[in-house]
Amino acid sequence: MKVAIGCDHAGIAMKNEIIPILEELDVDWEDFGTKCEESCDYPDYGEKVSEAVSKGNVDRGILICGTGIGMSIVANKFPGVRAALCSEDYSAKMSRMHNDANLLVLPGRIINGKTAEEIVKVWFKTDFEGGRHQRRLDKIKAIESRINK
Ligand code: RB5
């Protein structure tokens, strides 16, 4: 499992808290930046991680900004990316079981490190259920094809 992780300045502290958890989970990660606390623009880093997921260069992505909203908006523009903004572990679990989310977005200024840890752990440990949920994902794919024509 190869994962791209990225953030803006509002997400860097949480990114640094999450990397040891990825190590613990035996997830192979690559940091796509930002790597300093200087103010930056979330679309720049959202694009790098989302593109890597969209092109299949990595299996999954994690993005963190202040609210998670900006990164979610960016990520869900990319074909094949199913980004889930999660503030608690139930949504994280369901985003895997029902939506086969391949990109996790975290709100660095809203949740604490303990909650982020719970979210990340459940998100990596939960499998997609398939079945009726696959039919729904196929419909999303069909929508993507229609609007990207
Ligand atoms: C940065 O101040 C903040 O706007 C950004 O991290 C994010 O919350 C945007 O959605």
CSV table of C-alpha atoms and ligand atoms in Angstrom, one decimal:
chain,number,residue,atom,x,y,z
A,1,MET,CA,0.0,0.0,0.0
A,2,LYS,CA,1.6,3.3,-1.2
A,3,VAL,CA,0.2,6.5,0.1
A,4,ALA,CA,0.8,10.2,-0.9
A,5,ILE,CA,0.3,12.6,2.0
A,6,GLY,CA,0.1,16.4,1.6
A,7,CYS,CA,-1.0,19.5,3.5
A,8,ASP,CA,-0.9,23.3,3.6
A,9,HIS,CA,0.5,25.3,6.5
A,10,ALA,CA,-2.7,24.7,8.6
A,11,GLY,CA,-2.2,20.9,8.3
A,12,ILE,CA,1.5,20.5,8.8
A,13,ALA,CA,1.3,19.8,12.5
A,14,MET,CA,-1.3,17.1,12.0
A,15,LYS,CA,0.7,15.6,9.1
A,16,ASN,CA,3.7,15.2,11.3
A,17,GLU,CA,1.5,13.5,13.9
A,18,ILE,CA,0.1,11.1,11.3
A,19,ILE,CA,3.3,9.9,9.7
A,20,PRO,CA,4.3,7.8,12.7
A,21,ILE,CA,0.9,6.2,12.6
A,22,LEU,CA,1.4,5.3,8.9
A,23,GLU,CA,4.7,3.7,10.0
A,24,GLU,CA,2.9,1.7,12.7
A,25,LEU,CA,0.4,0.5,10.1
A,26,ASP,CA,3.2,-0.5,7.8
A,27,VAL,CA,2.0,1.9,5.1
A,28,ASP,CA,4.5,3.1,2.6
A,29,TRP,CA,4.1,6.9,2.5
A,30,GLU,CA,5.6,9.8,0.5
A,31,ASP,CA,5.3,13.4,1.7
A,32,PHE,CA,4.2,15.7,-1.2
A,33,GLY,CA,4.6,18.8,1.0
A,34,THR,CA,4.2,21.5,2.2
A,35,LYS,CA,7.2,20.9,4.4
A,36,CYS,CA,7.4,24.2,6.2
A,37,GLU,CA,5.0,26.4,8.3
A,38,GLU,CA,5.1,29.3,5.9
A,39,SER,CA,1.7,30.3,4.5
A,40,CYS,CA,0.9,28.5,1.2
A,41,ASP,CA,-2.0,27.7,-1.0
A,42,TYR,CA,-3.8,24.4,-0.4
A,43,PRO,CA,-4.7,23.8,-4.1
A,44,ASP,CA,-0.9,23.4,-4.9
A,45,TYR,CA,-0.5,20.5,-2.6
A,46,GLY,CA,-4.0,19.2,-3.1
A,47,GLU,CA,-3.3,18.9,-6.8
A,48,LYS,CA,0.0,16.9,-6.3
A,49,VAL,CA,-1.6,14.3,-4.1
A,50,SER,CA,-4.9,14.0,-6.0
A,51,GLU,CA,-3.1,13.7,-9.3
A,52,ALA,CA,-1.0,10.8,-7.9
A,53,VAL,CA,-4.1,9.0,-6.8
A,54,SER,CA,-6.0,9.8,-10.0
A,55,LYS,CA,-3.1,8.5,-12.2
A,56,GLY,CA,-2.7,5.4,-10.1
A,57,ASN,CA,0.9,6.4,-9.1
A,58,VAL,CA,-0.1,5.7,-5.5
A,59,ASP,CA,-2.9,3.6,-4.0
A,60,ARG,CA,-4.4,6.2,-1.7
A,61,GLY,CA,-3.9,9.8,-0.5
A,62,ILE,CA,-4.2,11.9,2.6
A,63,LEU,CA,-4.7,15.6,2.6
A,64,ILE,CA,-4.9,18.0,5.5
A,65,CYS,CA,-5.8,21.7,5.6
A,66,GLY,CA,-7.5,23.9,8.3
A,67,THR,CA,-11.1,22.8,7.8
A,68,GLY,CA,-10.5,20.1,5.2
A,69,ILE,CA,-12.9,21.8,2.9
A,70,GLY,CA,-10.5,23.4,0.4
A,71,MET,CA,-8.6,20.1,0.0
A,72,SER,CA,-11.8,18.2,-0.5
A,73,ILE,CA,-13.0,20.6,-3.2
A,74,VAL,CA,-9.6,20.2,-5.0
A,75,ALA,CA,-9.4,16.4,-4.6
A,76,ASN,CA,-12.9,15.6,-5.9
A,77,LYS,CA,-12.2,17.4,-9.2
A,78,PHE,CA,-9.8,14.6,-10.2
A,79,PRO,CA,-11.2,11.6,-12.1
A,80,GLY,CA,-11.3,8.5,-10.0
A,81,VAL,CA,-10.6,10.3,-6.8
A,82,ARG,CA,-13.2,9.6,-4.1
A,83,ALA,CA,-12.2,12.0,-1.3
A,84,ALA,CA,-13.8,11.8,2.1
A,85,LEU,CA,-13.6,14.6,4.7
A,86,CYS,CA,-13.7,13.0,8.1
A,87,SER,CA,-13.9,14.5,11.6
A,88,GLU,CA,-14.7,11.2,13.4
A,89,ASP,CA,-14.1,7.5,13.0
A,90,TYR,CA,-17.6,6.5,12.0
A,91,SER,CA,-17.5,8.5,8.8
A,92,ALA,CA,-14.0,7.3,8.1
A,93,LYS,CA,-15.2,3.7,8.4
A,94,MET,CA,-18.2,4.2,6.2
A,95,SER,CA,-16.2,6.1,3.6
A,96,ARG,CA,-14.3,2.9,3.1
A,97,MET,CA,-17.2,0.4,3.4
A,98,HIS,CA,-19.7,2.3,1.3
A,99,ASN,CA,-17.7,4.7,-0.8
A,100,ASP,CA,-14.4,3.0,-1.3
A,101,ALA,CA,-12.8,6.3,-0.5
A,102,ASN,CA,-9.3,6.5,-1.8
A,103,LEU,CA,-8.4,9.8,-0.4
A,104,LEU,CA,-8.8,10.8,3.2
A,105,VAL,CA,-9.1,14.5,4.1
A,106,LEU,CA,-8.6,15.7,7.6
A,107,PRO,CA,-9.4,19.1,9.2
A,108,GLY,CA,-6.2,20.0,11.0
A,109,ARG,CA,-7.7,23.0,12.9
A,110,ILE,CA,-10.8,21.2,14.0
A,111,ILE,CA,-9.9,17.7,15.4
A,112,ASN,CA,-7.1,16.8,17.8
A,113,GLY,CA,-4.3,14.3,17.3
A,114,LYS,CA,-6.1,11.5,19.1
A,115,THR,CA,-9.2,11.7,16.9
A,116,ALA,CA,-7.0,11.9,13.8
A,117,GLU,CA,-5.2,8.7,14.9
A,118,GLU,CA,-8.5,6.9,15.4
A,119,ILE,CA,-9.7,8.1,11.9
A,120,VAL,CA,-6.5,7.1,10.1
A,121,LYS,CA,-6.4,3.7,11.8
A,122,VAL,CA,-9.9,2.7,11.0
A,123,TRP,CA,-9.6,4.1,7.4
A,124,PHE,CA,-6.7,1.8,6.6
A,125,LYS,CA,-8.2,-1.2,8.4
A,126,THR,CA,-11.6,-1.1,6.8
A,127,ASP,CA,-12.4,-2.7,3.4
A,128,PHE,CA,-14.9,-1.8,0.7
A,129,GLU,CA,-18.1,-3.9,1.0
A,130,GLY,CA,-18.8,-3.9,-2.8
A,131,GLY,CA,-22.2,-5.2,-3.8
A,132,ARG,CA,-24.9,-2.5,-4.1
A,133,HIS,CA,-22.2,0.1,-3.3
A,134,GLN,CA,-20.2,-0.9,-6.3
A,135,ARG,CA,-23.2,-0.1,-8.5
A,136,ARG,CA,-23.3,3.4,-7.0
A,137,LEU,CA,-19.7,3.9,-7.6
A,138,ASP,CA,-20.2,2.8,-11.2
A,139,LYS,CA,-22.8,5.6,-11.5
A,140,ILE,CA,-20.3,8.1,-10.2
A,141,LYS,CA,-17.9,6.9,-12.8
A,142,ALA,CA,-20.5,7.3,-15.5
A,143,ILE,CA,-21.3,10.9,-14.3
A,144,GLU,CA,-17.5,11.6,-14.5
A,145,SER,CA,-17.4,10.3,-18.1
A,146,ARG,CA,-20.4,12.4,-19.1
A,147,ILE,CA,-19.2,15.7,-17.7
A,148,ASN,CA,-15.6,15.3,-18.7
A,149,LYS,CA,-16.5,14.7,-22.4
B,1,RB5,C1,-5.8,28.4,5.4
B,1,RB5,O1,-5.8,29.5,6.2
B,1,RB5,C2,-7.1,27.7,5.3
B,1,RB5,O2,-8.0,28.5,4.5
B,1,RB5,C3,-7.0,26.4,4.7
B,1,RB5,O3,-6.1,25.6,5.4
B,1,RB5,C4,-8.3,25.5,4.5
B,1,RB5,O4,-9.0,25.5,5.7
B,1,RB5,C5,-9.1,25.9,3.4
B,1,RB5,O5,-10.2,25.2,3.1
